[in-house]
Coordinates of C-alpha atoms in Angstrom, one line a residue:
M13 CA -22.6 27.4 -1.0
K14 CA -20.9 25.2 1.6
I15 CA -21.1 21.4 1.1
L16 CA -20.0 18.6 3.4
I17 CA -19.3 15.1 2.0
I18 CA -19.2 12.2 4.5
R19 CA -17.3 9.0 3.8
F20 CA -15.4 7.5 6.7
S21 CA -13.8 4.5 5.1
S22 CA -12.1 2.7 3.5
I23 CA -9.3 3.2 0.9
G24 CA -11.1 2.0 -2.2
D25 CA -14.5 3.6 -1.2
I26 CA -12.9 7.0 -0.6
V27 CA -11.0 6.9 -3.9
L28 CA -14.3 6.0 -5.6
T29 CA -15.9 9.2 -4.2
T30 CA -13.4 11.5 -6.0
P31 CA -15.5 12.1 -9.1
V32 CA -18.2 13.5 -6.9
I33 CA -15.8 15.9 -5.2
R34 CA -14.5 17.0 -8.6
A35 CA -17.9 17.4 -10.2
L36 CA -19.2 19.5 -7.3
K37 CA -16.2 21.8 -7.4
L38 CA -16.0 22.3 -11.1
Q39 CA -19.7 22.4 -12.0
L40 CA -21.0 24.7 -9.2
D41 CA -20.2 28.4 -8.8
D42 CA -18.8 29.8 -5.5
V43 CA -18.8 26.4 -3.7
E44 CA -16.8 25.3 -0.7
I45 CA -16.3 21.6 -0.4
H46 CA -15.5 19.9 3.0
Y47 CA -14.9 16.2 3.4
C48 CA -15.4 14.2 6.6
T49 CA -13.5 10.9 7.1
K50 CA -11.4 8.9 9.6
E51 CA -7.9 10.4 10.4
E52 CA -6.2 7.3 9.0
Y53 CA -7.5 8.0 5.5
L54 CA -6.4 11.6 5.5
P55 CA -3.4 10.9 3.2
L56 CA -5.8 9.8 0.5
L57 CA -7.3 13.3 0.3
V58 CA -4.7 15.8 1.6
E59 CA -3.5 16.8 -1.9
N60 CA -6.9 16.9 -3.6
P61 CA -7.2 20.4 -5.1
Y62 CA -11.0 20.2 -5.2
L63 CA -11.3 20.1 -1.4
D64 CA -11.3 23.2 0.8
K65 CA -11.2 21.4 4.1
I66 CA -10.9 17.9 5.6
L67 CA -12.4 17.1 9.0
T68 CA -11.4 13.8 10.7
L69 CA -13.0 11.5 13.2
N70 CA -10.1 11.3 15.6
D71 CA -11.3 12.5 19.0
G72 CA -14.8 11.0 19.0
L73 CA -18.1 11.6 17.3
V74 CA -19.3 14.2 19.8
K75 CA -16.3 16.5 19.2
L76 CA -16.6 16.1 15.5
I77 CA -20.3 17.0 15.5
R78 CA -19.4 20.2 17.5
Q79 CA -16.9 21.1 14.8
L80 CA -19.4 20.4 12.0
R81 CA -22.1 22.5 13.6
K82 CA -19.8 25.6 13.5
E83 CA -19.5 25.3 9.7
R84 CA -23.2 25.9 9.0
Y85 CA -23.4 23.8 5.9
D86 CA -26.0 24.3 3.1
E87 CA -25.8 20.7 1.9
I88 CA -24.7 17.5 3.6
I89 CA -24.0 14.6 1.1
D90 CA -23.8 11.3 3.0
L91 CA -21.9 8.8 0.8
H92 CA -21.4 6.3 3.7
N93 CA -25.0 6.0 5.1
N94 CA -24.2 4.2 8.4
L95 CA -25.0 4.9 12.0
R96 CA -22.3 7.5 12.5
S97 CA -23.3 9.5 9.4
L98 CA -26.9 9.2 10.5
L99 CA -26.1 10.8 13.8
I100 CA -24.2 13.6 12.1
K101 CA -27.2 14.3 9.8
A102 CA -29.5 14.4 12.8
S103 CA -27.2 16.8 14.6
V104 CA -25.8 19.2 12.0
Q105 CA -27.7 21.9 10.1
G106 CA -28.1 21.7 6.3
K107 CA -30.1 19.9 3.7
K108 CA -29.3 16.2 3.7
T109 CA -29.1 13.7 0.9
S110 CA -27.8 10.1 1.2
F111 CA -26.2 7.4 -1.0
R112 CA -28.6 4.6 -1.5
K113 CA -27.1 1.4 -0.4
L114 CA -28.0 -2.0 -1.9
N115 CA -27.8 -4.1 1.3
L116 CA -31.1 -6.0 0.7
V117 CA -30.3 -6.6 -3.0
K118 CA -26.8 -7.8 -2.2
W119 CA -28.2 -10.0 0.6
V120 CA -30.6 -11.7 -1.8
M121 CA -27.8 -12.2 -4.3
V122 CA -25.5 -13.7 -1.6
N123 CA -28.1 -16.0 0.0
F124 CA -30.4 -16.9 -2.9
K125 CA -28.2 -16.1 -6.0
I126 CA -31.1 -14.0 -7.4
D127 CA -29.5 -11.1 -9.3
K128 CA -31.4 -7.9 -8.9
L129 CA -28.2 -5.8 -8.9
P130 CA -28.2 -2.6 -11.0
N131 CA -26.0 -2.6 -14.1
A132 CA -24.1 0.4 -12.8
H133 CA -20.7 1.1 -11.2
I134 CA -20.8 2.4 -7.7
V135 CA -19.2 5.6 -8.9
D136 CA -22.2 6.4 -11.0
R137 CA -24.4 5.7 -8.1
Y138 CA -22.4 8.0 -5.8
I139 CA -23.3 10.9 -8.1
E140 CA -27.0 10.4 -7.5
P141 CA -27.2 12.3 -4.2
V142 CA -25.9 15.4 -5.8
V143 CA -28.0 15.4 -9.0
H144 CA -30.6 17.7 -7.3
L145 CA -27.8 20.4 -7.3
G146 CA -27.6 20.2 -11.1
V147 CA -24.4 18.2 -11.0
K148 CA -23.7 15.5 -13.6
K149 CA -21.1 12.8 -13.9
D150 CA -18.3 14.0 -16.2
G151 CA -16.9 10.7 -17.4
Q152 CA -13.4 11.6 -16.4
G153 CA -12.6 8.7 -14.1
L154 CA -11.1 8.7 -10.6
D155 CA -8.6 11.1 -9.1
Y156 CA -5.5 10.5 -7.0
F157 CA -3.0 13.1 -6.0
I158 CA 0.4 12.1 -4.6
P159 CA 2.3 14.5 -2.3
E160 CA 5.6 15.5 -3.7
K161 CA 7.5 14.0 -0.8
D162 CA 5.9 10.5 -1.5
N163 CA 6.9 10.2 -5.2
V164 CA 9.1 7.1 -5.3
E165 CA 12.4 7.5 -7.2
I166 CA 13.2 4.6 -9.4
D167 CA 16.6 4.1 -7.7
W168 CA 14.7 3.2 -4.5
L169 CA 14.0 -0.1 -6.3
P170 CA 16.6 -2.9 -7.0
E171 CA 18.5 -2.5 -10.3
T172 CA 16.6 -5.4 -11.7
H173 CA 13.4 -3.3 -11.6
R174 CA 14.6 0.0 -12.8
N175 CA 13.9 -0.6 -16.5
G176 CA 10.2 -1.5 -15.9
F177 CA 8.1 -3.6 -13.6
V178 CA 4.7 -5.0 -13.0
A179 CA 2.9 -4.2 -9.7
Y180 CA 1.0 -6.9 -7.9
A181 CA -1.2 -5.8 -4.9
I182 CA -1.3 -9.0 -2.9
G183 CA -3.4 -7.8 0.0
G184 CA -7.0 -7.9 0.8
K185 CA -9.2 -7.0 3.8
F186 CA -10.4 -10.6 4.0
E187 CA -8.6 -13.9 3.3
T188 CA -11.3 -15.0 0.9
K189 CA -10.5 -12.0 -1.3
K190 CA -6.9 -13.1 -1.7
L191 CA -5.3 -15.9 -3.7
P192 CA -3.6 -18.6 -1.6
V193 CA 0.2 -18.0 -1.6
K194 CA 0.9 -21.0 -3.8
R195 CA -1.5 -19.5 -6.4
M196 CA 0.2 -16.1 -6.0
I197 CA 3.5 -17.8 -6.9
E198 CA 1.9 -19.4 -9.9
L199 CA 0.5 -16.0 -11.0
C200 CA 3.9 -14.4 -10.6
D201 CA 5.6 -17.1 -12.6
R202 CA 2.9 -16.6 -15.3
I203 CA 3.6 -12.8 -15.4
N204 CA 7.2 -13.6 -16.1
K205 CA 8.6 -10.1 -15.6
P206 CA 10.2 -8.1 -12.7
I207 CA 7.4 -7.7 -10.1
V208 CA 6.9 -5.3 -7.2
L209 CA 4.7 -6.8 -4.5
L210 CA 2.6 -4.1 -2.7
G211 CA 0.6 -4.5 0.5
G212 CA 0.6 -3.6 4.2
E213 CA 2.5 -5.0 7.2
E214 CA 0.0 -7.8 7.3
D215 CA 1.2 -8.9 3.8
V216 CA 4.9 -9.0 4.6
K217 CA 5.0 -12.7 5.4
N218 CA 3.2 -13.8 2.2
G219 CA 5.4 -11.4 0.2
N220 CA 8.6 -12.9 1.7
E221 CA 7.4 -16.4 0.8
I222 CA 6.9 -15.4 -2.8
Q223 CA 10.2 -13.6 -3.0
V224 CA 12.1 -16.5 -1.5
F225 CA 10.5 -18.9 -4.0
F226 CA 12.0 -17.0 -6.9
E227 CA 15.4 -16.1 -5.4
K228 CA 18.5 -17.4 -6.9
T229 CA 20.6 -19.4 -4.5
I230 CA 23.6 -21.7 -4.5
D231 CA 21.3 -24.7 -4.7
S232 CA 19.5 -23.3 -7.7
Q233 CA 22.6 -22.5 -9.8
P234 CA 22.6 -25.9 -11.6
Y235 CA 19.1 -25.1 -12.9
E236 CA 19.6 -21.4 -13.8
K237 CA 20.7 -22.1 -17.3
S238 CA 17.7 -24.3 -18.0
L239 CA 15.4 -21.6 -16.5
L240 CA 17.0 -19.0 -18.8
E241 CA 16.4 -21.2 -21.8
L242 CA 12.8 -21.5 -20.8
G243 CA 12.5 -17.8 -20.7
K244 CA 11.8 -17.5 -17.0
K245 CA 12.1 -13.8 -16.1
T246 CA 10.2 -13.4 -12.8
I247 CA 12.2 -11.4 -10.3
I248 CA 10.4 -10.4 -7.1
F249 CA 10.9 -7.3 -4.9
N250 CA 8.7 -7.5 -1.8
G251 CA 7.5 -3.9 -1.2
C252 CA 4.9 -5.0 1.4
G253 CA 5.2 -2.9 4.5
K254 CA 8.0 -0.8 3.1
F255 CA 5.9 2.0 1.6
N256 CA 3.1 4.2 2.9
I257 CA -0.2 4.4 0.9
N258 CA 0.9 7.4 -1.2
Q259 CA 4.3 5.8 -2.0
S260 CA 2.5 2.6 -3.0
A261 CA 0.3 4.8 -5.3
S262 CA 3.5 6.2 -6.8
L263 CA 4.7 2.7 -7.6
L264 CA 1.3 1.8 -9.2
K265 CA 1.6 4.9 -11.3
Q266 CA 5.1 3.9 -12.6
A267 CA 4.1 0.2 -13.2
S268 CA 3.6 -1.1 -16.7
H269 CA 0.6 -3.2 -15.6
V270 CA -1.2 -3.8 -12.3
F271 CA -2.5 -7.1 -10.9
S272 CA -4.7 -6.8 -7.9
H273 CA -7.2 -8.5 -5.7
D274 CA -10.5 -6.7 -4.9
T275 CA -8.8 -4.0 -2.8
G276 CA -8.2 -0.3 -2.5
L277 CA -4.9 -0.3 -4.5
M278 CA -6.9 -1.6 -7.5
H279 CA -9.0 1.6 -7.4
I280 CA -5.9 3.8 -7.0
A281 CA -4.4 2.1 -10.1
S282 CA -7.7 2.9 -11.9
A283 CA -7.1 6.6 -11.1
F284 CA -3.8 6.4 -13.1
R285 CA -5.6 4.7 -16.0
K286 CA -3.4 1.6 -15.7
Q287 CA -4.3 -1.7 -17.4
I288 CA -5.5 -3.8 -14.5
F289 CA -5.8 -7.5 -14.1
S290 CA -8.5 -7.8 -11.4
I291 CA -8.7 -11.0 -9.3
W292 CA -12.0 -11.9 -7.6
G293 CA -12.7 -14.6 -5.0
N294 CA -15.8 -14.7 -2.8
T295 CA -17.1 -11.3 -4.0
I296 CA -18.2 -10.4 -7.5
P297 CA -17.6 -7.5 -9.9
A298 CA -21.4 -7.2 -10.3
F299 CA -21.5 -5.6 -6.9
G300 CA -20.3 -2.5 -8.8
M301 CA -16.7 -2.2 -7.6
F302 CA -14.7 -3.2 -10.6
P303 CA -12.0 -1.0 -12.1
Y304 CA -13.4 2.3 -13.3
K305 CA -12.8 4.1 -16.6
T306 CA -9.6 2.1 -17.4
K307 CA -8.7 -1.0 -19.4
F308 CA -9.1 -4.1 -17.3
L309 CA -9.4 -7.9 -17.4
I310 CA -11.4 -9.8 -14.8
F311 CA -10.3 -13.1 -13.4
E312 CA -13.3 -14.9 -11.6
N313 CA -14.6 -18.4 -11.4
K314 CA -18.1 -18.4 -12.7
K315 CA -18.4 -22.3 -12.7
I316 CA -19.3 -22.6 -9.0
K317 CA -22.7 -22.0 -7.5
C318 CA -21.6 -20.7 -4.1
R319 CA -20.3 -17.3 -5.3
P320 CA -20.8 -14.7 -4.0
C321 CA -20.8 -16.1 -0.4
S322 CA -20.5 -12.7 1.1
K323 CA -20.7 -9.0 0.1
L324 CA -17.5 -8.5 2.1
G325 CA -15.5 -11.7 2.9
F326 CA -14.4 -14.3 5.5
D327 CA -11.2 -15.4 7.2
K328 CA -11.6 -18.7 5.4
C329 CA -13.8 -20.4 2.8
P330 CA -17.2 -21.3 4.4
K331 CA -17.3 -24.5 2.4
G332 CA -13.7 -25.4 2.9
H333 CA -12.7 -25.9 -0.8
F334 CA -12.0 -22.3 -1.8
K335 CA -12.6 -23.1 -5.4
C336 CA -13.3 -19.5 -6.3
M337 CA -9.5 -19.0 -6.0
N338 CA -8.0 -22.5 -6.2
D339 CA -9.7 -23.2 -9.5
L340 CA -9.2 -19.7 -11.0
V341 CA -7.7 -19.7 -14.5
F342 CA -5.1 -17.2 -15.4
D343 CA -5.6 -16.5 -19.1
F344 CA -3.7 -13.4 -20.2
Y345 CA -0.8 -12.2 -22.2
L346 CA 1.7 -9.5 -21.4
P347 CA 3.8 -8.1 -24.2

C-alpha cells in the first residue's frame, strides 16, 4: 500500500503530524509512506525513519501534481485541508480522507465566546482520517529526529551555559502571541538561571535587548555584590538567528526546562519530553495545540473577556491594552 500525507505548513503543525506517520508505518504491513510539504519545512522531516519519500512544493502546484500522479497512491491523507490540498485531491488518483477542521467552532469561540470546542488535542484529531485503515493512536507522543551534523556541541555555548541552561523560545508568528520585551526580561529574571534565547532572524533585536539588560558592565560593577547577595543568577545567551531549526531543536533537547510562547519550538520541545512552561496571549490552549504527552504548565490570563480574539493572531492588540500578556502572572518554581 502506498500512502500520501499532505501537510504544507507550519513548523508546529508538521511536528504534530508525526504520530500519524509513525502509526501508519508501524501498524500497517507492507506500507510506503510519502509526505508532501513546502520545501522550507523539509529539515523537519528529512531524518524521519518512518517516511519513505518527501515531495515538496517548490516549483509550483502544477509540477507537484504531475509528480504525485506518477506515484499512483492507494490512499491520500489530507492533514491540511486547504485550497492547495483540495486541488491535489481532485487531480491525483487514490482514496481520499481529510482532517476535519474546526473553523466554524473556533469562529464562534472567538466572536461570541461560546465554547463548543472538543476536549481533544489536535494530535488525537489528526489520527481520525486514518482510522478506517485500522490505525490507532499509540500514545507515544511526538517525534523529532535531528541530523547528526546539526547536533550542537556544548562548547558552542559560552562557558557560563555549559553546566546547564534553560531554553526560552521568544518568537511567535504574530506579535499578540509574544510577551512584550519588558515582560520577557521580567520572566528571565524570574527564571534566575543561565538562559539560551531561541528564535529566528526576526527575533534577534528582542534577544539583544534582553541580553544587554542582564550584561555586566563597568556601570553595573558597584551593584554586582548586592545582586549576588540577592541570588540573581540570570545570564543570557542570545541564540536567535544563530542556529537553524534542527540546531535549535538540539538545544531544546539539551535544556533542563523550556519556556515558550505558542510556537513551533514548543512542540519540538514536547517531542523531547521536556518540562515546558507554555505562555499564551490572544490564543488559547483549548484550541487543542498545547504541549503533547509531556509535563507542562500553562500561563494564561483567564480574567479578561476578550480572549481569544483570534484563532491565529494580530500585529498588535485590537483593544490596545494587551492585558492577556501585560497582566500575565508568572507563578512557577525551578529547582
